[in-house]
PDB file of C-alpha atoms in Angstrom:
ATOM      1  CA  MET A   1       8.783 -10.732   3.159  1.00 92.00           C
ATOM      2  CA  THR A   2      11.292 -10.632   0.343  1.00 94.00           C
ATOM      3  CA  THR A   3      10.411  -9.269  -3.060  1.00 94.00           C
ATOM      4  CA  GLU A   4      10.639 -12.778  -4.553  1.00 95.00           C
ATOM      5  CA  GLN A   5       8.074 -13.932  -2.219  1.00 96.00           C
ATOM      6  CA  LEU A   6       5.724 -11.118  -3.124  1.00 97.00           C
ATOM      7  CA  VAL A   7       6.275 -11.890  -6.860  1.00 96.00           C
ATOM      8  CA  GLN A   8       5.562 -15.521  -6.126  1.00 96.00           C
ATOM      9  CA  GLN A   9       2.183 -14.691  -4.482  1.00 97.00           C
ATOM     10  CA  ILE A  10       1.254 -12.449  -7.456  1.00 97.00           C
ATOM     11  CA  LYS A  11       1.824 -15.216  -9.871  1.00 96.00           C
ATOM     12  CA  GLN A  12      -0.007 -17.816  -7.758  1.00 96.00           C
ATOM     13  CA  LYS A  13      -3.117 -15.625  -7.200  1.00 97.00           C
ATOM     14  CA  GLN A  14      -2.918 -13.973 -10.701  1.00 97.00           C
ATOM     15  CA  SER A  15      -3.496 -10.646  -8.736  1.00 98.00           C
ATOM     16  CA  PHE A  16      -1.535  -7.649  -7.798  1.00 98.00           C
ATOM     17  CA  LEU A  17      -4.412  -6.101  -5.757  1.00 98.00           C
ATOM     18  CA  CYS A  18      -3.799  -4.283  -2.571  1.00 98.00           C
ATOM     19  CA  ILE A  19      -6.893  -3.586  -0.373  1.00 97.00           C
ATOM     20  CA  GLY A  20      -6.817  -0.553   1.848  1.00 97.00           C
ATOM     21  CA  LEU A  21      -8.224  -1.013   5.319  1.00 98.00           C
ATOM     22  CA  ASP A  22      -9.230   2.609   5.980  1.00 96.00           C
ATOM     23  CA  VAL A  23     -12.003   2.001   8.633  1.00 96.00           C
ATOM     24  CA  ASP A  24     -14.310   4.830   9.367  1.00 96.00           C
ATOM     25  CA  LEU A  25     -16.789   3.909  12.072  1.00 96.00           C
ATOM     26  CA  THR A  26     -19.497   6.235  10.427  1.00 95.00           C
ATOM     27  CA  LYS A  27     -19.430   4.044   7.245  1.00 96.00           C
ATOM     28  CA  ILE A  28     -19.176   0.441   8.435  1.00 96.00           C
ATOM     29  CA  PRO A  29     -22.234  -1.615   9.061  1.00 96.00           C
ATOM     30  CA  GLN A  30     -24.240  -0.444  12.068  1.00 95.00           C
ATOM     31  CA  HIS A  31     -24.535  -3.952  13.533  1.00 96.00           C
ATOM     32  CA  LEU A  32     -20.910  -4.113  14.020  1.00 97.00           C
ATOM     33  CA  LEU A  33     -21.013  -1.213  16.353  1.00 96.00           C
ATOM     34  CA  GLU A  34     -22.662  -3.340  18.905  1.00 95.00           C
ATOM     35  CA  LEU A  35     -19.431  -5.522  19.214  1.00 97.00           C
ATOM     36  CA  GLU A  36     -16.506  -4.878  21.517  1.00 96.00           C
ATOM     37  CA  ASP A  37     -14.056  -4.113  18.729  1.00 98.00           C
ATOM     38  CA  PRO A  38     -16.055  -3.142  15.676  1.00 98.00           C
ATOM     39  CA  ILE A  39     -12.896  -1.972  13.752  1.00 98.00           C
ATOM     40  CA  PHE A  40     -11.187  -5.329  14.086  1.00 98.00           C
ATOM     41  CA  GLU A  41     -14.384  -7.291  13.435  1.00 98.00           C
ATOM     42  CA  PHE A  42     -14.859  -5.337  10.259  1.00 98.00           C
ATOM     43  CA  ASN A  43     -11.335  -5.902   9.212  1.00 98.00           C
ATOM     44  CA  LYS A  44     -11.461  -9.654   9.986  1.00 98.00           C
ATOM     45  CA  SER A  45     -14.572 -10.146   7.852  1.00 98.00           C
ATOM     46  CA  ILE A  46     -13.067  -8.256   4.965  1.00 98.00           C
ATOM     47  CA  ILE A  47      -9.832 -10.206   5.168  1.00 98.00           C
ATOM     48  CA  ASP A  48     -11.482 -13.610   5.340  1.00 98.00           C
ATOM     49  CA  ALA A  49     -13.699 -12.724   2.437  1.00 98.00           C
ATOM     50  CA  THR A  50     -10.863 -11.431   0.103  1.00 98.00           C
ATOM     51  CA  HIS A  51      -7.488 -12.859   1.131  1.00 98.00           C
ATOM     52  CA  ASP A  52      -7.268 -15.230  -1.913  1.00 98.00           C
ATOM     53  CA  LEU A  53      -7.934 -12.378  -4.331  1.00 98.00           C
ATOM     54  CA  CYS A  54      -5.319  -9.944  -3.110  1.00 98.00           C
ATOM     55  CA  VAL A  55      -1.679  -9.893  -2.351  1.00 98.00           C
ATOM     56  CA  ALA A  56      -1.491  -7.124   0.184  1.00 98.00           C
ATOM     57  CA  TYR A  57      -3.498  -5.227   2.877  1.00 98.00           C
ATOM     58  CA  LYS A  58      -2.872  -1.551   3.652  1.00 98.00           C
ATOM     59  CA  PRO A  59      -4.247  -0.016   6.767  1.00 98.00           C
ATOM     60  CA  ASN A  60      -3.983   3.768   6.756  1.00 97.00           C
ATOM     61  CA  THR A  61      -2.849   4.479  10.250  1.00 97.00           C
ATOM     62  CA  ALA A  62      -4.823   7.705  10.530  1.00 97.00           C
ATOM     63  CA  PHE A  63      -8.049   5.729  10.619  1.00 97.00           C
ATOM     64  CA  TYR A  64      -6.814   3.906  13.713  1.00 98.00           C
ATOM     65  CA  GLU A  65      -4.964   6.772  15.480  1.00 97.00           C
ATOM     66  CA  ALA A  66      -8.140   8.886  15.352  1.00 97.00           C
ATOM     67  CA  TYR A  67      -9.854   6.506  17.862  1.00 96.00           C
ATOM     68  CA  GLY A  68      -6.862   6.672  20.452  1.00 97.00           C
ATOM     69  CA  ILE A  69      -5.657   3.529  22.130  1.00 97.00           C
ATOM     70  CA  LYS A  70      -8.768   1.586  21.156  1.00 97.00           C
ATOM     71  CA  GLY A  71      -7.883   2.222  17.492  1.00 97.00           C
ATOM     72  CA  TRP A  72      -4.217   1.330  17.981  1.00 97.00           C
ATOM     73  CA  LYS A  73      -5.191  -2.007  19.592  1.00 98.00           C
ATOM     74  CA  SER A  74      -7.573  -2.647  16.623  1.00 98.00           C
ATOM     75  CA  LEU A  75      -4.699  -2.057  14.294  1.00 98.00           C
ATOM     76  CA  GLU A  76      -2.395  -4.352  16.397  1.00 98.00           C
ATOM     77  CA  LYS A  77      -4.995  -7.099  16.407  1.00 98.00           C
ATOM     78  CA  THR A  78      -5.458  -6.769  12.681  1.00 98.00           C
ATOM     79  CA  ILE A  79      -1.791  -7.244  11.807  1.00 98.00           C
ATOM     80  CA  GLN A  80      -1.544 -10.057  14.318  1.00 98.00           C
ATOM     81  CA  TYR A  81      -4.524 -11.809  12.587  1.00 98.00           C
ATOM     82  CA  LEU A  82      -2.872 -11.439   9.255  1.00 98.00           C
ATOM     83  CA  ASP A  83       0.444 -12.782  10.504  1.00 97.00           C
ATOM     84  CA  GLU A  84      -1.193 -15.780  12.156  1.00 97.00           C
ATOM     85  CA  LYS A  85      -3.901 -16.619   9.550  1.00 98.00           C
ATOM     86  CA  TYR A  86      -2.561 -15.357   6.171  1.00 97.00           C
ATOM     87  CA  PRO A  87       1.180 -15.036   6.673  1.00 96.00           C
ATOM     88  CA  SER A  88       1.879 -14.879   2.895  1.00 96.00           C
ATOM     89  CA  ILE A  89       0.102 -11.523   2.592  1.00 98.00           C
ATOM     90  CA  PHE A  90       2.154  -8.492   2.216  1.00 98.00           C
ATOM     91  CA  THR A  91       1.321  -5.820   4.807  1.00 98.00           C
ATOM     92  CA  ILE A  92       1.745  -2.168   4.442  1.00 98.00           C
ATOM     93  CA  ALA A  93       1.604   0.475   7.131  1.00 98.00           C
ATOM     94  CA  ASP A  94       0.351   3.524   5.420  1.00 98.00           C
ATOM     95  CA  ALA A  95       1.751   5.878   8.041  1.00 97.00           C
ATOM     96  CA  LYS A  96       3.667   8.346   5.836  1.00 96.00           C
ATOM     97  CA  ARG A  97       6.256   8.975   8.347  1.00 96.00           C
ATOM     98  CA  GLY A  98       9.441  10.963   7.810  1.00 89.00           C
ATOM     99  CA  ASP A  99      11.544  12.925  10.462  1.00 92.00           C
ATOM    100  CA  ILE A 100      15.089  13.231  11.521  1.00 90.00           C
ATOM    101  CA  GLY A 101      17.237  10.142  11.836  1.00 83.00           C
ATOM    102  CA  ASN A 102      16.795   9.179  15.498  1.00 92.00           C
ATOM    103  CA  THR A 103      12.970   9.748  15.307  1.00 96.00           C
ATOM    104  CA  SER A 104      12.714   7.832  12.132  1.00 96.00           C
ATOM    105  CA  SER A 105      14.493   4.874  13.823  1.00 96.00           C
ATOM    106  CA  MET A 106      11.728   4.849  16.561  1.00 97.00           C
ATOM    107  CA  TYR A 107       9.025   4.927  13.801  1.00 97.00           C
ATOM    108  CA  ALA A 108      10.770   2.117  11.996  1.00 97.00           C
ATOM    109  CA  LYS A 109      10.965   0.071  15.164  1.00 97.00           C
ATOM    110  CA  ALA A 110       7.281   0.768  15.977  1.00 97.00           C
ATOM    111  CA  PHE A 111       5.864  -0.398  12.657  1.00 98.00           C
ATOM    112  CA  LEU A 112       8.465  -2.850  11.275  1.00 97.00           C
ATOM    113  CA  GLU A 113       9.497  -4.546  14.489  1.00 97.00           C
ATOM    114  CA  ASP A 114       6.801  -4.177  17.039  1.00 96.00           C
ATOM    115  CA  LEU A 115       3.871  -4.447  14.871  1.00 97.00           C
ATOM    116  CA  ASN A 116       5.750  -6.505  12.238  1.00 97.00           C
ATOM    117  CA  PHE A 117       4.504  -4.909   9.065  1.00 98.00           C
ATOM    118  CA  ASP A 118       6.430  -5.846   5.945  1.00 98.00           C
ATOM    119  CA  SER A 119       6.526  -2.312   4.766  1.00 98.00           C
ATOM    120  CA  ILE A 120       5.788   1.366   5.701  1.00 98.00           C
ATOM    121  CA  THR A 121       5.040   4.508   3.515  1.00 98.00           C
ATOM    122  CA  VAL A 122       7.546   7.275   4.036  1.00 97.00           C
ATOM    123  CA  ALA A 123       7.808  10.957   3.078  1.00 96.00           C
ATOM    124  CA  PRO A 124      11.214  11.863   1.457  1.00 95.00           C
ATOM    125  CA  TYR A 125      11.201  15.676   2.054  1.00 92.00           C
ATOM    126  CA  MET A 126      13.937  15.453   4.880  1.00 94.00           C
ATOM    127  CA  GLY A 127      16.254  13.393   2.753  1.00 93.00           C
ATOM    128  CA  LYS A 128      18.236  10.251   3.190  1.00 94.00           C
ATOM    129  CA  ASP A 129      19.038  10.440   6.923  1.00 94.00           C
ATOM    130  CA  SER A 130      15.157  10.341   7.449  1.00 95.00           C
ATOM    131  CA  VAL A 131      14.587   7.421   5.335  1.00 97.00           C
ATOM    132  CA  GLU A 132      17.717   5.143   5.653  1.00 97.00           C
ATOM    133  CA  PRO A 133      16.578   4.015   9.166  1.00 96.00           C
ATOM    134  CA  PHE A 134      13.599   2.311   7.780  1.00 97.00           C
ATOM    135  CA  LEU A 135      15.937   0.698   5.076  1.00 97.00           C
ATOM    136  CA  ALA A 136      18.072  -0.773   7.870  1.00 96.00           C
ATOM    137  CA  PHE A 137      15.525  -3.640   8.596  1.00 96.00           C
ATOM    138  CA  LYS A 138      16.081  -6.739   6.680  1.00 93.00           C
ATOM    139  CA  ASP A 139      13.513  -8.096   4.467  1.00 94.00           C
ATOM    140  CA  LYS A 140      11.373  -4.990   5.153  1.00 97.00           C
ATOM    141  CA  HIS A 141      10.321  -2.449   2.457  1.00 98.00           C
ATOM    142  CA  THR A 142      10.237   1.348   2.569  1.00 98.00           C
ATOM    143  CA  ILE A 143       7.508   2.686   0.192  1.00 98.00           C
ATOM    144  CA  LEU A 144       8.564   6.394  -0.656  1.00 97.00           C
ATOM    145  CA  LEU A 145       6.122   8.957  -1.702  1.00 97.00           C
ATOM    146  CA  ALA A 146       7.107   9.899  -5.238  1.00 95.00           C
ATOM    147  CA  LEU A 147       4.243  11.154  -7.277  1.00 92.00           C
ATOM    148  CA  THR A 148       0.917  11.117  -5.409  1.00 88.00           C
ATOM    149  CA  SER A 149      -2.648  10.982  -6.665  1.00 80.00           C
ATOM    150  CA  ASN A 150      -4.000  14.173  -4.925  1.00 84.00           C
ATOM    151  CA  GLU A 151      -4.621  17.434  -6.595  1.00 82.00           C
ATOM    152  CA  GLY A 152      -1.969  19.197  -4.427  1.00 88.00           C
ATOM    153  CA  ALA A 153       0.630  16.929  -6.046  1.00 81.00           C
ATOM    154  CA  TYR A 154       1.054  19.493  -8.728  1.00 83.00           C
ATOM    155  CA  ASP A 155       2.088  22.090  -6.135  1.00 86.00           C
ATOM    156  CA  PHE A 156       5.560  20.654  -5.660  1.00 85.00           C
ATOM    157  CA  GLN A 157       5.994  17.307  -7.272  1.00 85.00           C
ATOM    158  CA  THR A 158       5.860  18.068 -10.878  1.00 85.00           C
ATOM    159  CA  LYS A 159       7.429  21.486 -10.633  1.00 88.00           C
ATOM    160  CA  ASP A 160      10.793  22.091 -12.339  1.00 84.00           C
ATOM    161  CA  SER A 161      13.762  21.787 -10.061  1.00 74.00           C
ATOM    162  CA  GLU A 162      17.297  22.296 -11.702  1.00 78.00           C
ATOM    163  CA  GLY A 163      16.078  21.218 -15.051  1.00 83.00           C
ATOM    164  CA  GLU A 164      13.765  18.314 -14.219  1.00 89.00           C
ATOM    165  CA  GLU A 165      10.702  17.677 -12.224  1.00 90.00           C
ATOM    166  CA  LEU A 166      11.079  17.254  -8.453  1.00 90.00           C
ATOM    167  CA  TYR A 167       9.576  13.740  -8.397  1.00 91.00           C
ATOM    168  CA  LYS A 168      12.430  12.582 -10.830  1.00 94.00           C
ATOM    169  CA  ARG A 169      14.954  14.019  -8.567  1.00 94.00           C
ATOM    170  CA  VAL A 170      13.502  12.215  -5.598  1.00 94.00           C
ATOM    171  CA  LEU A 171      13.512   8.883  -7.616  1.00 96.00           C
ATOM    172  CA  LYS A 172      17.133   9.391  -8.927  1.00 96.00           C
ATOM    173  CA  THR A 173      18.507  10.462  -5.498  1.00 96.00           C
ATOM    174  CA  SER A 174      16.893   7.713  -3.614  1.00 97.00           C
ATOM    175  CA  THR A 175      18.508   5.078  -5.737  1.00 97.00           C
ATOM    176  CA  THR A 176      21.825   6.082  -4.211  1.00 97.00           C
ATOM    177  CA  TRP A 177      20.841   5.515  -0.486  1.00 97.00           C
ATOM    178  CA  ASN A 178      21.999   2.584   1.555  1.00 96.00           C
ATOM    179  CA  ASN A 179      19.768  -0.515   0.984  1.00 97.00           C
ATOM    180  CA  SER A 180      17.965   1.196  -1.758  1.00 96.00           C
ATOM    181  CA  GLN A 181      16.954  -2.166  -3.234  1.00 96.00           C
ATOM    182  CA  GLN A 182      14.446  -2.221  -0.476  1.00 97.00           C
ATOM    183  CA  LEU A 183      12.598   0.828  -1.800  1.00 98.00           C
ATOM    184  CA  MET A 184       9.111   0.836  -3.402  1.00 98.00           C
ATOM    185  CA  TYR A 185       7.492   3.963  -4.458  1.00 97.00           C
ATOM    186  CA  VAL A 186       3.979   5.538  -4.372  1.00 96.00           C
ATOM    187  CA  VAL A 187       2.761   6.741  -7.705  1.00 94.00           C
ATOM    188  CA  GLY A 188      -0.985   7.605  -8.159  1.00 89.00           C
ATOM    189  CA  ALA A 189      -3.132   5.981 -10.670  1.00 82.00           C
ATOM    190  CA  THR A 190      -4.490   9.420 -11.639  1.00 77.00           C
ATOM    191  CA  LYS A 191      -0.883  10.156 -13.057  1.00 75.00           C
ATOM    192  CA  ALA A 192      -0.826   7.376 -15.583  1.00 77.00           C
ATOM    193  CA  GLU A 193       0.972   9.531 -18.204  1.00 82.00           C
ATOM    194  CA  TYR A 194       3.913   9.687 -15.916  1.00 87.00           C
ATOM    195  CA  PHE A 195       4.654   5.895 -15.624  1.00 92.00           C
ATOM    196  CA  GLY A 196       6.778   5.714 -18.683  1.00 91.00           C
ATOM    197  CA  GLU A 197       9.194   8.309 -17.259  1.00 92.00           C
ATOM    198  CA  ILE A 198       9.204   6.753 -13.803  1.00 95.00           C
ATOM    199  CA  ARG A 199      10.075   3.437 -15.230  1.00 95.00           C
ATOM    200  CA  LYS A 200      13.226   4.823 -17.003  1.00 95.00           C
ATOM    201  CA  ILE A 201      14.389   5.739 -13.545  1.00 96.00           C
ATOM    202  CA  VAL A 202      13.329   2.832 -11.413  1.00 97.00           C
ATOM    203  CA  PRO A 203      12.709   0.038 -13.896  1.00 96.00           C
ATOM    204  CA  ASP A 204      12.707  -2.815 -11.408  1.00 96.00           C
ATOM    205  CA  SER A 205      11.112  -1.416  -8.322  1.00 97.00           C
ATOM    206  CA  PHE A 206       7.600  -2.116  -7.072  1.00 98.00           C
ATOM    207  CA  LEU A 207       5.134   0.803  -7.357  1.00 97.00           C
ATOM    208  CA  LEU A 208       2.255   1.127  -4.893  1.00 97.00           C
ATOM    209  CA  VAL A 209      -0.553   2.720  -6.855  1.00 95.00           C
ATOM    210  CA  PRO A 210      -3.547   4.214  -5.151  1.00 90.00           C
ATOM    211  CA  GLY A 211      -6.305   6.111  -7.095  1.00 79.00           C
ATOM    212  CA  ILE A 212      -7.957   3.078  -8.811  1.00 76.00           C
ATOM    213  CA  GLY A 213     -11.700   2.889  -8.351  1.00 63.00           C
ATOM    214  CA  ALA A 214     -13.200   5.698  -6.291  1.00 58.00           C
ATOM    215  CA  GLN A 215     -10.585   8.192  -7.394  1.00 61.00           C
ATOM    216  CA  GLY A 216     -11.021   7.369 -11.061  1.00 64.00           C
ATOM    217  CA  GLY A 217      -7.706   6.014 -12.112  1.00 71.00           C
ATOM    218  CA  SER A 218      -7.503   3.450 -15.057  1.00 83.00           C
ATOM    219  CA  LEU A 219      -6.098   0.051 -14.319  1.00 89.00           C
ATOM    220  CA  SER A 220      -5.399  -0.791 -17.950  1.00 87.00           C
ATOM    221  CA  GLU A 221      -3.473   2.601 -18.385  1.00 87.00           C
ATOM    222  CA  VAL A 222      -1.434   2.011 -15.250  1.00 90.00           C
ATOM    223  CA  CYS A 223      -0.530  -1.412 -16.370  1.00 92.00           C
ATOM    224  CA  ARG A 224       0.193  -0.316 -19.920  1.00 90.00           C
ATOM    225  CA  TYR A 225       2.894   2.012 -18.808  1.00 90.00           C
ATOM    226  CA  GLY A 226       3.869   0.782 -15.328  1.00 93.00           C
ATOM    227  CA  MET A 227       4.238  -3.082 -15.553  1.00 95.00           C
ATOM    228  CA  ASN A 228       7.582  -4.749 -15.635  1.00 94.00           C
ATOM    229  CA  GLU A 229       8.582  -8.285 -16.154  1.00 92.00           C
ATOM    230  CA  LYS A 230       7.780  -9.094 -12.493  1.00 93.00           C
ATOM    231  CA  VAL A 231       4.527  -7.099 -12.718  1.00 96.00           C
ATOM    232  CA  GLY A 232       6.066  -4.526 -10.324  1.00 96.00           C
ATOM    233  CA  LEU A 233       2.632  -3.020  -9.279  1.00 97.00           C
ATOM    234  CA  LEU A 234       0.732  -3.102  -6.242  1.00 97.00           C
ATOM    235  CA  ILE A 235      -2.795  -1.501  -7.169  1.00 96.00           C
ATOM    236  CA  ASN A 236      -4.682  -0.305  -4.188  1.00 94.00           C
ATOM    237  CA  SER A 237      -8.415  -0.039  -3.788  1.00 92.00           C
ATOM    238  CA  SER A 238      -9.982   0.955  -0.588  1.00 92.00           C
ATOM    239  CA  ARG A 239     -13.411   2.510  -0.447  1.00 92.00           C
ATOM    240  CA  ALA A 240     -14.748   0.770  -3.750  1.00 92.00           C
ATOM    241  CA  ILE A 241     -14.128  -2.531  -2.067  1.00 95.00           C
ATOM    242  CA  ILE A 242     -14.563  -2.397   1.609  1.00 97.00           C
ATOM    243  CA  TYR A 243     -17.671  -0.137   1.526  1.00 96.00           C
ATOM    244  CA  ALA A 244     -19.482  -1.903  -1.317  1.00 95.00           C
ATOM    245  CA  SER A 245     -22.209  -2.529   1.160  1.00 96.00           C
ATOM    246  CA  ASN A 246     -23.001  -1.177   4.580  1.00 94.00           C
ATOM    247  CA  GLY A 247     -25.493  -4.083   5.345  1.00 95.00           C
ATOM    248  CA  VAL A 248     -24.933  -7.399   6.909  1.00 96.00           C
ATOM    249  CA  ASP A 249     -23.729  -8.639   3.394  1.00 97.00           C
ATOM    250  CA  PHE A 250     -20.817  -6.257   3.368  1.00 97.00           C
ATOM    251  CA  ALA A 251     -18.029  -8.924   3.348  1.00 97.00           C
ATOM    252  CA  GLU A 252     -19.845 -10.808   0.433  1.00 98.00           C
ATOM    253  CA  LYS A 253     -20.126  -7.576  -1.551  1.00 98.00           C
ATOM    254  CA  ALA A 254     -16.488  -6.559  -0.848  1.00 98.00           C
ATOM    255  CA  ARG A 255     -15.397  -9.964  -2.296  1.00 98.00           C
ATOM    256  CA  GLY A 256     -17.542  -9.320  -5.268  1.00 97.00           C
ATOM    257  CA  GLU A 257     -15.773  -6.085  -6.017  1.00 96.00           C
ATOM    258  CA  ALA A 258     -12.356  -7.587  -5.281  1.00 97.00           C
ATOM    259  CA  LEU A 259     -13.073 -10.442  -7.530  1.00 97.00           C
ATOM    260  CA  LYS A 260     -13.905  -7.966 -10.408  1.00 96.00           C
ATOM    261  CA  VAL A 261     -10.544  -6.303 -10.118  1.00 95.00           C
ATOM    262  CA  GLN A 262      -8.612  -9.636  -9.637  1.00 97.00           C
ATOM    263  CA  GLN A 263     -10.254 -11.041 -12.785  1.00 97.00           C
ATOM    264  CA  GLU A 264      -9.254  -7.885 -14.793  1.00 95.00           C
ATOM    265  CA  MET A 265      -5.664  -8.335 -13.514  1.00 96.00           C
ATOM    266  CA  ALA A 266      -5.615 -11.945 -14.458  1.00 96.00           C
ATOM    267  CA  GLU A 267      -6.575 -11.023 -18.040  1.00 96.00           C
ATOM    268  CA  ILE A 268      -3.875  -8.406 -18.176  1.00 95.00           C
ATOM    269  CA  MET A 269      -1.197 -10.861 -16.918  1.00 95.00           C
ATOM    270  CA  GLU A 270      -2.433 -13.415 -19.413  1.00 93.00           C
ATOM    271  CA  VAL A 271      -2.222 -10.948 -22.397  1.00 89.00           C
ATOM    272  CA  THR A 272       1.347  -9.819 -21.356  1.00 86.00           C
ATOM    273  CA  SER A 273       2.388 -13.422 -20.606  1.00 80.00           C
ATOM    274  CA  LEU A 274       3.264 -12.698 -16.877  1.00 77.00           C
TER     275      LEU A 274
END
């Protein structure tokens, strides 16, 4: 999917919501456990109930890998279902990969070619030769971890490195890599005060923003400092939406929570004339 197609979808739906499909079998409705593939059935119900309110889905691959080959099959079925039923939805493999070049090439092939995700999250610690193999795939996007929402982010990411914070060096350096126009960046909603500085370095890039909802991030604050003329944000919410209910009405309740976020986003877009 091209960036232009993503922007078109955002404008059409008046939404820049990304829903995280982080499926924990201990949290999903118990009646689904009786089915052959409860993970896929849960995802399918959530997707069918919310697809018109969001522009992206983000399965965190750890929640699938934890269940072995069955979990991987559930992930494969989920992405195939999205491709077949809702091909305009942007898909994110939240895999946080990052290794030396030839290994990264295999990771990229697995997620961007075999599973056909539109994008993948990647750790930048090993530098450009670990990231550029992901950027080699046409019309695919690499979402680089820049400033994350977890408490440990302060251990390294905001520490001074040769006169500036490390996350700024990551952002600046990444713009020099081959096909850097295909980069997006993870920036946590709990770090809203940093968005102004980030936009000075990558004014046109999309930012994937976790931390809204269960983690306490403010949508209005993120938008105030992080939006650009194309919106430029994908706001992720996982638990607050997909686990709104653990009863038979789980999909309906998930839709209700997604609708609240979408309506707030539509209001923000109207006020900012986007």
